Amino acid sequence: MTSLHARTLTFLFLWLCALSLQPAAVFAQEGDLASPQIVQDAAAVSVTWTNRQPRNGDAPAWQAWPTTSVNGVDLPAQLITVQAIGDEAPEIVIGTLTSRAWTSRDLPFAATEPPTRVLITGEVYPPLTSAVANPQPPDSPVVLLRQGEQRGQRFVVLALTPIYAVDGEVREVSSLDFTVTGARLLGDGGVQASADWRLNEDVAGPSDISQQTALKVMVTKPGLQEIALRDVYASGLADADDVARLQLYVNADQVALEVDEAAGRLRFFAPQAGDRWNDATTYWLIRGD
């Protein structure tokens, strides 16, 4: 009995040690062949992807990926958002890359169609000419799609695409692993709400409310939007006694605003977000008379 008990404790100890050797964070399932394996280390993000050839004439698994515009063409891509650690920009370091020639007559991409701008009045403007004069696949399967800063933090969006070009020859990734140094994955806690707000006393709002203190609400995704009442109270724009006086405007037009004091929320519907020149639509929250 004593020997069995000792063997049991030894097994549990070794099992716990094995668990402690696992990476800090692993994303994507082992059996999910369509998705890259993403591992978060102390100061880097490692990505591994194997593009297994389909059998029996099936389409590649990556053809189910969402498309995004890369270098002027719409390509299937997996987007990876990272946050910089320190002052230096994250750096992409490709470890290994194998590929095969794309032999199909049908190219797995098309030139990006520039968006058409529709004003709130319903007036339609034709799209601008594409900024990319010669749209073609990128020369690397991993590209820096966009980057920027928010509240003093630098964020970078990477696009992993199975299709790229070498000297004009379209190629398909077979296997790939790369590291993003000086970065960490943007977790759920770092994702900002679709309706971002800030107190703006110096920035003029639209029309007759331009001289009033207002909260600037940036809508980046269409649909139902929410603003926490505690944030409104903290800004000093209004308190609990003034909540019924809150009014919301966009382009000098008042927008229907639902006040749910029980849930501590303001709600409104945004039919669209952004236009031909902007990624977001600006709303203004003021305290009316």
PDB file of C-alpha atoms in Angstrom:
ATOM      1  CA  MET A   1       0.000   0.000   0.000  1.00  0.00           C
ATOM      2  CA  THR A   2       2.840   2.366   0.867  1.00  0.00           C
ATOM      3  CA  SER A   3       4.640   1.579  -2.417  1.00  0.00           C
ATOM      4  CA  LEU A   4       1.452   2.164  -4.462  1.00  0.00           C
ATOM      5  CA  HIS A   5       0.893   5.451  -2.672  1.00  0.00           C
ATOM      6  CA  ALA A   6       4.454   6.578  -3.444  1.00  0.00           C
ATOM      7  CA  ARG A   7       4.110   5.638  -7.126  1.00  0.00           C
ATOM      8  CA  THR A   8       0.856   7.609  -7.326  1.00  0.00           C
ATOM      9  CA  LEU A   9       2.477  10.716  -5.846  1.00  0.00           C
ATOM     10  CA  THR A  10       5.419  10.373  -8.237  1.00  0.00           C
ATOM     11  CA  PHE A  11       3.072  10.162 -11.235  1.00  0.00           C
ATOM     12  CA  LEU A  12       1.133  13.235 -10.122  1.00  0.00           C
ATOM     13  CA  PHE A  13       4.367  15.173  -9.615  1.00  0.00           C
ATOM     14  CA  LEU A  14       5.633  14.314 -13.116  1.00  0.00           C
ATOM     15  CA  TRP A  15       2.247  15.167 -14.619  1.00  0.00           C
ATOM     16  CA  LEU A  16       2.262  18.601 -12.968  1.00  0.00           C
ATOM     17  CA  CYS A  17       5.828  19.201 -14.174  1.00  0.00           C
ATOM     18  CA  ALA A  18       4.749  18.382 -17.732  1.00  0.00           C
ATOM     19  CA  LEU A  19       1.944  20.889 -17.506  1.00  0.00           C
ATOM     20  CA  SER A  20       4.313  23.573 -16.278  1.00  0.00           C
ATOM     21  CA  LEU A  21       6.435  23.141 -19.421  1.00  0.00           C
ATOM     22  CA  GLN A  22       3.594  24.080 -21.764  1.00  0.00           C
ATOM     23  CA  PRO A  23       3.845  27.457 -23.639  1.00  0.00           C
ATOM     24  CA  ALA A  24       2.307  30.513 -22.016  1.00  0.00           C
ATOM     25  CA  ALA A  25      -0.585  30.635 -24.463  1.00  0.00           C
ATOM     26  CA  VAL A  26      -1.557  28.533 -27.475  1.00  0.00           C
ATOM     27  CA  PHE A  27      -4.308  29.514 -29.876  1.00  0.00           C
ATOM     28  CA  ALA A  28      -6.087  27.310 -32.476  1.00  0.00           C
ATOM     29  CA  GLN A  29      -6.805  23.632 -32.017  1.00  0.00           C
ATOM     30  CA  GLU A  30      -4.300  20.962 -32.945  1.00  0.00           C
ATOM     31  CA  GLY A  31      -6.813  19.335 -35.246  1.00  0.00           C
ATOM     32  CA  ASP A  32      -7.771  22.562 -36.967  1.00  0.00           C
ATOM     33  CA  LEU A  33      -5.693  22.266 -40.132  1.00  0.00           C
ATOM     34  CA  ALA A  34      -7.097  25.451 -41.651  1.00  0.00           C
ATOM     35  CA  SER A  35      -5.901  27.745 -38.873  1.00  0.00           C
ATOM     36  CA  PRO A  36      -2.365  28.712 -37.913  1.00  0.00           C
ATOM     37  CA  GLN A  37      -0.967  27.714 -34.534  1.00  0.00           C
ATOM     38  CA  ILE A  38      -0.169  30.847 -32.512  1.00  0.00           C
ATOM     39  CA  VAL A  39       1.956  30.713 -29.366  1.00  0.00           C
ATOM     40  CA  GLN A  40       2.512  33.639 -26.998  1.00  0.00           C
ATOM     41  CA  ASP A  41       5.958  33.657 -25.397  1.00  0.00           C
ATOM     42  CA  ALA A  42       7.406  36.159 -22.945  1.00  0.00           C
ATOM     43  CA  ALA A  43       8.247  38.879 -25.488  1.00  0.00           C
ATOM     44  CA  ALA A  44       7.316  37.387 -28.860  1.00  0.00           C
ATOM     45  CA  VAL A  45       4.500  35.751 -30.788  1.00  0.00           C
ATOM     46  CA  SER A  46       5.303  32.564 -32.733  1.00  0.00           C
ATOM     47  CA  VAL A  47       3.098  31.389 -35.604  1.00  0.00           C
ATOM     48  CA  THR A  48       3.217  28.021 -37.386  1.00  0.00           C
ATOM     49  CA  TRP A  49       0.993  26.919 -40.252  1.00  0.00           C
ATOM     50  CA  THR A  50       1.029  23.808 -42.425  1.00  0.00           C
ATOM     51  CA  ASN A  51      -1.069  23.968 -45.584  1.00  0.00           C
ATOM     52  CA  ARG A  52      -1.913  20.332 -46.189  1.00  0.00           C
ATOM     53  CA  GLN A  53      -2.811  19.444 -49.759  1.00  0.00           C
ATOM     54  CA  PRO A  54      -6.472  18.450 -50.109  1.00  0.00           C
ATOM     55  CA  ARG A  55      -7.433  15.016 -51.351  1.00  0.00           C
ATOM     56  CA  ASN A  56      -9.892  13.891 -54.022  1.00  0.00           C
ATOM     57  CA  GLY A  57      -9.937  17.291 -55.692  1.00  0.00           C
ATOM     58  CA  ASP A  58     -11.289  19.129 -52.651  1.00  0.00           C
ATOM     59  CA  ALA A  59     -10.681  22.853 -52.299  1.00  0.00           C
ATOM     60  CA  PRO A  60      -7.876  23.957 -49.964  1.00  0.00           C
ATOM     61  CA  ALA A  61      -9.047  24.620 -46.424  1.00  0.00           C
ATOM     62  CA  TRP A  62      -7.784  28.206 -46.587  1.00  0.00           C
ATOM     63  CA  GLN A  63     -10.367  29.067 -49.240  1.00  0.00           C
ATOM     64  CA  ALA A  64     -12.844  29.318 -46.352  1.00  0.00           C
ATOM     65  CA  TRP A  65     -10.763  32.100 -44.775  1.00  0.00           C
ATOM     66  CA  PRO A  66     -12.230  35.618 -44.896  1.00  0.00           C
ATOM     67  CA  THR A  67     -10.748  37.895 -47.543  1.00  0.00           C
ATOM     68  CA  THR A  68      -8.984  41.188 -46.994  1.00  0.00           C
ATOM     69  CA  SER A  69      -7.303  43.685 -49.301  1.00  0.00           C
ATOM     70  CA  VAL A  70      -3.537  43.141 -49.433  1.00  0.00           C
ATOM     71  CA  ASN A  71      -1.416  45.112 -51.897  1.00  0.00           C
ATOM     72  CA  GLY A  72      -4.496  46.017 -53.904  1.00  0.00           C
ATOM     73  CA  VAL A  73      -5.969  42.516 -54.268  1.00  0.00           C
ATOM     74  CA  ASP A  74      -8.526  40.621 -52.202  1.00  0.00           C
ATOM     75  CA  LEU A  75      -6.841  37.575 -50.664  1.00  0.00           C
ATOM     76  CA  PRO A  76      -7.879  34.919 -48.139  1.00  0.00           C
ATOM     77  CA  ALA A  77      -6.072  35.910 -44.965  1.00  0.00           C
ATOM     78  CA  GLN A  78      -5.838  35.344 -41.242  1.00  0.00           C
ATOM     79  CA  LEU A  79      -5.404  38.620 -39.342  1.00  0.00           C
ATOM     80  CA  ILE A  80      -3.236  38.699 -36.221  1.00  0.00           C
ATOM     81  CA  THR A  81      -3.275  41.789 -33.995  1.00  0.00           C
ATOM     82  CA  VAL A  82      -0.363  42.367 -31.645  1.00  0.00           C
ATOM     83  CA  GLN A  83       0.583  45.070 -29.185  1.00  0.00           C
ATOM     84  CA  ALA A  84       4.131  46.392 -29.107  1.00  0.00           C
ATOM     85  CA  ILE A  85       6.240  45.792 -26.007  1.00  0.00           C
ATOM     86  CA  GLY A  86       8.409  48.829 -25.348  1.00  0.00           C
ATOM     87  CA  ASP A  87       9.176  51.663 -27.743  1.00  0.00           C
ATOM     88  CA  GLU A  88      10.378  49.626 -30.732  1.00  0.00           C
ATOM     89  CA  ALA A  89       7.986  48.483 -33.447  1.00  0.00           C
ATOM     90  CA  PRO A  90       7.353  44.704 -33.613  1.00  0.00           C
ATOM     91  CA  GLU A  91       9.503  42.902 -36.184  1.00  0.00           C
ATOM     92  CA  ILE A  92       8.495  39.951 -38.385  1.00  0.00           C
ATOM     93  CA  VAL A  93      11.170  37.236 -38.577  1.00  0.00           C
ATOM     94  CA  ILE A  94      10.385  34.351 -40.954  1.00  0.00           C
ATOM     95  CA  GLY A  95      11.999  31.099 -39.835  1.00  0.00           C
ATOM     96  CA  THR A  96      11.086  28.577 -42.533  1.00  0.00           C
ATOM     97  CA  LEU A  97       8.956  28.909 -45.643  1.00  0.00           C
ATOM     98  CA  THR A  98       8.188  26.248 -48.236  1.00  0.00           C
ATOM     99  CA  SER A  99       5.824  26.751 -51.150  1.00  0.00           C
ATOM    100  CA  ARG A 100       4.583  25.308 -54.410  1.00  0.00           C
ATOM    101  CA  ALA A 101       3.668  26.909 -57.714  1.00  0.00           C
ATOM    102  CA  TRP A 102       0.028  27.825 -58.228  1.00  0.00           C
ATOM    103  CA  THR A 103      -0.845  25.716 -61.287  1.00  0.00           C
ATOM    104  CA  SER A 104      -4.567  26.377 -61.585  1.00  0.00           C
ATOM    105  CA  ARG A 105      -5.740  28.670 -64.363  1.00  0.00           C
ATOM    106  CA  ASP A 106      -8.095  30.381 -61.937  1.00  0.00           C
ATOM    107  CA  LEU A 107      -6.245  32.829 -59.730  1.00  0.00           C
ATOM    108  CA  PRO A 108      -7.396  32.726 -56.080  1.00  0.00           C
ATOM    109  CA  PHE A 109      -7.665  36.503 -55.843  1.00  0.00           C
ATOM    110  CA  ALA A 110      -9.177  39.533 -57.536  1.00  0.00           C
ATOM    111  CA  ALA A 111      -8.382  43.240 -57.613  1.00  0.00           C
ATOM    112  CA  THR A 112      -9.906  45.115 -54.690  1.00  0.00           C
ATOM    113  CA  GLU A 113     -12.988  47.150 -55.577  1.00  0.00           C
ATOM    114  CA  PRO A 114     -12.794  50.572 -53.868  1.00  0.00           C
ATOM    115  CA  PRO A 115     -15.832  51.268 -51.659  1.00  0.00           C
ATOM    116  CA  THR A 116     -18.614  53.594 -52.735  1.00  0.00           C
ATOM    117  CA  ARG A 117     -19.457  56.441 -50.384  1.00  0.00           C
ATOM    118  CA  VAL A 118     -23.099  56.879 -49.358  1.00  0.00           C
ATOM    119  CA  LEU A 119     -23.922  60.041 -47.412  1.00  0.00           C
ATOM    120  CA  ILE A 120     -26.501  60.152 -44.643  1.00  0.00           C
ATOM    121  CA  THR A 121     -28.738  62.031 -47.082  1.00  0.00           C
ATOM    122  CA  GLY A 122     -28.670  59.046 -49.424  1.00  0.00           C
ATOM    123  CA  GLU A 123     -26.454  60.765 -51.985  1.00  0.00           C
ATOM    124  CA  VAL A 124     -24.048  58.330 -53.623  1.00  0.00           C
ATOM    125  CA  TYR A 125     -20.515  59.168 -54.710  1.00  0.00           C
ATOM    126  CA  PRO A 126     -18.533  56.992 -57.141  1.00  0.00           C
ATOM    127  CA  PRO A 127     -15.524  55.168 -55.702  1.00  0.00           C
ATOM    128  CA  LEU A 128     -12.074  56.659 -55.845  1.00  0.00           C
ATOM    129  CA  THR A 129      -9.409  55.096 -58.043  1.00  0.00           C
ATOM    130  CA  SER A 130      -7.513  52.333 -56.269  1.00  0.00           C
ATOM    131  CA  ALA A 131      -4.401  53.629 -54.517  1.00  0.00           C
ATOM    132  CA  VAL A 132      -2.432  50.607 -55.798  1.00  0.00           C
ATOM    133  CA  ALA A 133      -1.428  51.223 -59.411  1.00  0.00           C
ATOM    134  CA  ASN A 134      -0.438  47.607 -60.109  1.00  0.00           C
ATOM    135  CA  PRO A 135      -2.406  45.323 -57.776  1.00  0.00           C
ATOM    136  CA  GLN A 136      -0.761  41.938 -57.296  1.00  0.00           C
ATOM    137  CA  PRO A 137      -0.106  39.455 -54.491  1.00  0.00           C
ATOM    138  CA  PRO A 138       2.512  40.518 -51.942  1.00  0.00           C
ATOM    139  CA  ASP A 139       6.072  39.194 -52.127  1.00  0.00           C
ATOM    140  CA  SER A 140       5.728  37.584 -48.686  1.00  0.00           C
ATOM    141  CA  PRO A 141       2.953  35.485 -47.118  1.00  0.00           C
ATOM    142  CA  VAL A 142       3.173  37.646 -43.972  1.00  0.00           C
ATOM    143  CA  VAL A 143       2.627  41.380 -44.371  1.00  0.00           C
ATOM    144  CA  LEU A 144       2.142  44.325 -42.060  1.00  0.00           C
ATOM    145  CA  LEU A 145      -1.402  45.301 -42.979  1.00  0.00           C
ATOM    146  CA  ARG A 146      -1.836  48.365 -40.772  1.00  0.00           C
ATOM    147  CA  GLN A 147      -0.536  49.918 -37.582  1.00  0.00           C
ATOM    148  CA  GLY A 148      -1.321  52.788 -35.265  1.00  0.00           C
ATOM    149  CA  GLU A 149      -1.393  54.075 -31.726  1.00  0.00           C
ATOM    150  CA  GLN A 150      -4.267  54.300 -29.281  1.00  0.00           C
ATOM    151  CA  ARG A 151      -3.921  55.844 -25.847  1.00  0.00           C
ATOM    152  CA  GLY A 152      -0.151  55.671 -26.055  1.00  0.00           C
ATOM    153  CA  GLN A 153      -0.045  51.999 -27.070  1.00  0.00           C
ATOM    154  CA  ARG A 154       1.161  50.819 -30.477  1.00  0.00           C
ATOM    155  CA  PHE A 155      -0.834  48.137 -32.270  1.00  0.00           C
ATOM    156  CA  VAL A 156       0.060  46.226 -35.420  1.00  0.00           C
ATOM    157  CA  VAL A 157      -2.239  44.118 -37.611  1.00  0.00           C
ATOM    158  CA  LEU A 158      -0.537  41.363 -39.596  1.00  0.00           C
ATOM    159  CA  ALA A 159      -2.064  39.442 -42.487  1.00  0.00           C
ATOM    160  CA  LEU A 160      -1.090  35.819 -43.102  1.00  0.00           C
ATOM    161  CA  THR A 161      -2.087  34.812 -46.617  1.00  0.00           C
ATOM    162  CA  PRO A 162      -1.458  31.482 -48.383  1.00  0.00           C
ATOM    163  CA  ILE A 163      -0.872  33.224 -51.720  1.00  0.00           C
ATOM    164  CA  TYR A 164       2.104  35.402 -52.588  1.00  0.00           C
ATOM    165  CA  ALA A 165       4.307  36.094 -55.609  1.00  0.00           C
ATOM    166  CA  VAL A 166       8.016  35.609 -56.324  1.00  0.00           C
ATOM    167  CA  ASP A 167       9.335  37.382 -59.439  1.00  0.00           C
ATOM    168  CA  GLY A 168       5.812  37.503 -60.820  1.00  0.00           C
ATOM    169  CA  GLU A 169       5.117  33.797 -60.196  1.00  0.00           C
ATOM    170  CA  VAL A 170       2.093  33.100 -58.005  1.00  0.00           C
ATOM    171  CA  ARG A 171       2.912  30.598 -55.263  1.00  0.00           C
ATOM    172  CA  GLU A 172       0.981  28.803 -52.529  1.00  0.00           C
ATOM    173  CA  VAL A 173       2.422  28.309 -49.057  1.00  0.00           C
ATOM    174  CA  SER A 174       3.124  24.696 -48.070  1.00  0.00           C
ATOM    175  CA  SER A 175       4.481  25.374 -44.596  1.00  0.00           C
ATOM    176  CA  LEU A 176       5.444  28.478 -42.701  1.00  0.00           C
ATOM    177  CA  ASP A 177       6.678  29.518 -39.315  1.00  0.00           C
ATOM    178  CA  PHE A 178       7.567  33.029 -38.223  1.00  0.00           C
ATOM    179  CA  THR A 179       8.031  35.078 -35.082  1.00  0.00           C
ATOM    180  CA  VAL A 180       6.867  38.576 -34.221  1.00  0.00           C
ATOM    181  CA  THR A 181       9.453  39.908 -31.794  1.00  0.00           C
ATOM    182  CA  GLY A 182       8.772  42.647 -29.271  1.00  0.00           C
ATOM    183  CA  ALA A 183       5.038  41.979 -29.252  1.00  0.00           C
ATOM    184  CA  ARG A 184       2.244  40.251 -27.424  1.00  0.00           C
ATOM    185  CA  LEU A 185      -1.158  39.154 -28.664  1.00  0.00           C
ATOM    186  CA  LEU A 186      -4.030  41.536 -28.173  1.00  0.00           C
ATOM    187  CA  GLY A 187      -6.294  39.663 -25.765  1.00  0.00           C
ATOM    188  CA  ASP A 188      -9.974  40.198 -25.048  1.00  0.00           C
ATOM    189  CA  GLY A 189      -9.115  42.641 -22.286  1.00  0.00           C
ATOM    190  CA  GLY A 190      -7.362  44.924 -24.765  1.00  0.00           C
ATOM    191  CA  VAL A 191     -10.079  45.056 -27.384  1.00  0.00           C
ATOM    192  CA  GLN A 192     -11.842  48.392 -27.373  1.00  0.00           C
ATOM    193  CA  ALA A 193     -15.607  48.661 -27.627  1.00  0.00           C
ATOM    194  CA  SER A 194     -17.032  49.657 -30.997  1.00  0.00           C
ATOM    195  CA  ALA A 195     -18.208  52.970 -29.548  1.00  0.00           C
ATOM    196  CA  ASP A 196     -15.176  54.739 -28.128  1.00  0.00           C
ATOM    197  CA  TRP A 197     -15.657  57.963 -26.198  1.00  0.00           C
ATOM    198  CA  ARG A 198     -13.576  60.818 -24.894  1.00  0.00           C
ATOM    199  CA  LEU A 199     -14.226  64.259 -23.390  1.00  0.00           C
ATOM    200  CA  ASN A 200     -13.709  67.024 -25.956  1.00  0.00           C
ATOM    201  CA  GLU A 201     -13.924  70.596 -24.766  1.00  0.00           C
ATOM    202  CA  ASP A 202     -11.617  72.062 -27.413  1.00  0.00           C
ATOM    203  CA  VAL A 203     -12.860  70.156 -30.461  1.00  0.00           C
ATOM    204  CA  ALA A 204     -15.824  71.732 -32.171  1.00  0.00           C
ATOM    205  CA  GLY A 205     -18.909  69.613 -32.695  1.00  0.00           C
ATOM    206  CA  PRO A 206     -21.388  70.042 -35.531  1.00  0.00           C
ATOM    207  CA  SER A 207     -23.649  73.040 -36.080  1.00  0.00           C
ATOM    208  CA  ASP A 208     -25.268  74.731 -33.070  1.00  0.00           C
ATOM    209  CA  ILE A 209     -23.722  72.392 -30.491  1.00  0.00           C
ATOM    210  CA  SER A 210     -20.164  73.331 -31.446  1.00  0.00           C
ATOM    211  CA  GLN A 211     -19.677  75.558 -28.400  1.00  0.00           C
ATOM    212  CA  GLN A 212     -20.951  73.020 -25.895  1.00  0.00           C
ATOM    213  CA  THR A 213     -19.006  70.477 -23.894  1.00  0.00           C
ATOM    214  CA  ALA A 214     -19.600  67.114 -25.520  1.00  0.00           C
ATOM    215  CA  LEU A 215     -18.490  63.526 -25.537  1.00  0.00           C
ATOM    216  CA  LYS A 216     -17.131  62.469 -28.903  1.00  0.00           C
ATOM    217  CA  VAL A 217     -18.375  58.982 -29.773  1.00  0.00           C
ATOM    218  CA  MET A 218     -16.481  57.175 -32.542  1.00  0.00           C
ATOM    219  CA  VAL A 219     -18.460  54.341 -34.147  1.00  0.00           C
ATOM    220  CA  THR A 220     -16.294  51.854 -36.025  1.00  0.00           C
ATOM    221  CA  LYS A 221     -18.884  49.108 -36.568  1.00  0.00           C
ATOM    222  CA  PRO A 222     -22.516  49.573 -37.644  1.00  0.00           C
ATOM    223  CA  GLY A 223     -25.351  48.275 -35.524  1.00  0.00           C
ATOM    224  CA  LEU A 224     -26.516  48.725 -31.943  1.00  0.00           C
ATOM    225  CA  GLN A 225     -24.089  50.811 -29.869  1.00  0.00           C
ATOM    226  CA  GLU A 226     -23.790  51.112 -26.088  1.00  0.00           C
ATOM    227  CA  ILE A 227     -22.201  53.713 -23.812  1.00  0.00           C
ATOM    228  CA  ALA A 228     -21.778  53.031 -20.108  1.00  0.00           C
ATOM    229  CA  LEU A 229     -23.491  55.655 -17.953  1.00  0.00           C
ATOM    230  CA  ARG A 230     -20.662  55.438 -15.433  1.00  0.00           C
ATOM    231  CA  ASP A 231     -18.308  56.754 -18.127  1.00  0.00           C
ATOM    232  CA  VAL A 232     -20.660  59.642 -18.820  1.00  0.00           C
ATOM    233  CA  TYR A 233     -20.816  60.459 -15.110  1.00  0.00           C
ATOM    234  CA  ALA A 234     -17.031  60.206 -14.787  1.00  0.00           C
ATOM    235  CA  SER A 235     -16.537  62.663 -17.647  1.00  0.00           C
ATOM    236  CA  GLY A 236     -18.524  65.340 -15.821  1.00  0.00           C
ATOM    237  CA  LEU A 237     -20.884  65.815 -18.737  1.00  0.00           C
ATOM    238  CA  ALA A 238     -23.913  64.797 -16.684  1.00  0.00           C
ATOM    239  CA  ASP A 239     -24.870  63.155 -13.420  1.00  0.00           C
ATOM    240  CA  ALA A 240     -27.723  60.829 -12.507  1.00  0.00           C
ATOM    241  CA  ASP A 241     -30.153  63.752 -12.209  1.00  0.00           C
ATOM    242  CA  ASP A 242     -29.320  65.018 -15.714  1.00  0.00           C
ATOM    243  CA  VAL A 243     -29.377  61.736 -17.607  1.00  0.00           C
ATOM    244  CA  ALA A 244     -32.776  62.491 -19.147  1.00  0.00           C
ATOM    245  CA  ARG A 245     -31.307  65.643 -20.725  1.00  0.00           C
ATOM    246  CA  LEU A 246     -28.662  63.796 -22.731  1.00  0.00           C
ATOM    247  CA  GLN A 247     -28.923  64.214 -26.494  1.00  0.00           C
ATOM    248  CA  LEU A 248     -26.995  62.557 -29.327  1.00  0.00           C
ATOM    249  CA  TYR A 249     -26.134  64.157 -32.682  1.00  0.00           C
ATOM    250  CA  VAL A 250     -24.501  63.146 -35.941  1.00  0.00           C
ATOM    251  CA  ASN A 251     -23.964  65.679 -38.754  1.00  0.00           C
ATOM    252  CA  ALA A 252     -26.156  68.168 -36.820  1.00  0.00           C
ATOM    253  CA  ASP A 253     -29.051  65.668 -36.811  1.00  0.00           C
ATOM    254  CA  GLN A 254     -30.383  64.389 -33.501  1.00  0.00           C
ATOM    255  CA  VAL A 255     -30.312  60.617 -33.097  1.00  0.00           C
ATOM    256  CA  ALA A 256     -32.759  58.546 -31.058  1.00  0.00           C
ATOM    257  CA  LEU A 257     -31.097  57.686 -27.749  1.00  0.00           C
ATOM    258  CA  GLU A 258     -32.333  55.015 -25.336  1.00  0.00           C
ATOM    259  CA  VAL A 259     -31.545  55.623 -21.662  1.00  0.00           C
ATOM    260  CA  ASP A 260     -31.537  52.383 -19.667  1.00  0.00           C
ATOM    261  CA  GLU A 261     -30.769  53.488 -16.127  1.00  0.00           C
ATOM    262  CA  ALA A 262     -31.451  50.019 -14.726  1.00  0.00           C
ATOM    263  CA  ALA A 263     -28.685  48.534 -16.887  1.00  0.00           C
ATOM    264  CA  GLY A 264     -26.536  51.654 -16.648  1.00  0.00           C
ATOM    265  CA  ARG A 265     -26.396  52.029 -20.436  1.00  0.00           C
ATOM    266  CA  LEU A 266     -27.138  54.441 -23.256  1.00  0.00           C
ATOM    267  CA  ARG A 267     -28.057  52.771 -26.537  1.00  0.00           C
ATOM    268  CA  PHE A 268     -28.441  53.977 -30.097  1.00  0.00           C
ATOM    269  CA  PHE A 269     -28.402  52.478 -33.575  1.00  0.00           C
ATOM    270  CA  ALA A 270     -25.719  53.395 -36.105  1.00  0.00           C
ATOM    271  CA  PRO A 271     -26.754  52.408 -39.658  1.00  0.00           C
ATOM    272  CA  GLN A 272     -23.193  52.676 -40.952  1.00  0.00           C
ATOM    273  CA  ALA A 273     -19.653  53.305 -39.779  1.00  0.00           C
ATOM    274  CA  GLY A 274     -17.230  55.477 -41.709  1.00  0.00           C
ATOM    275  CA  ASP A 275     -17.262  56.564 -45.327  1.00  0.00           C
ATOM    276  CA  ARG A 276     -14.911  56.774 -48.280  1.00  0.00           C
ATOM    277  CA  TRP A 277     -12.354  58.761 -46.291  1.00  0.00           C
ATOM    278  CA  ASN A 278     -12.917  57.687 -42.683  1.00  0.00           C
ATOM    279  CA  ASP A 279     -12.990  54.381 -40.810  1.00  0.00           C
ATOM    280  CA  ALA A 280     -15.427  55.722 -38.204  1.00  0.00           C
ATOM    281  CA  THR A 281     -18.499  57.943 -37.906  1.00  0.00           C
ATOM    282  CA  THR A 282     -18.421  60.694 -35.278  1.00  0.00           C
ATOM    283  CA  TYR A 283     -21.375  61.202 -32.942  1.00  0.00           C
ATOM    284  CA  TRP A 284     -21.652  63.918 -30.267  1.00  0.00           C
ATOM    285  CA  LEU A 285     -23.293  63.398 -26.879  1.00  0.00           C
ATOM    286  CA  ILE A 286     -24.339  66.618 -25.130  1.00  0.00           C
ATOM    287  CA  ARG A 287     -26.447  67.689 -22.182  1.00  0.00           C
ATOM    288  CA  GLY A 288     -29.477  69.552 -23.466  1.00  0.00           C
ATOM    289  CA  ASP A 289     -31.403  72.349 -21.796  1.00  0.00           C
TER     290      ASP A 289
END
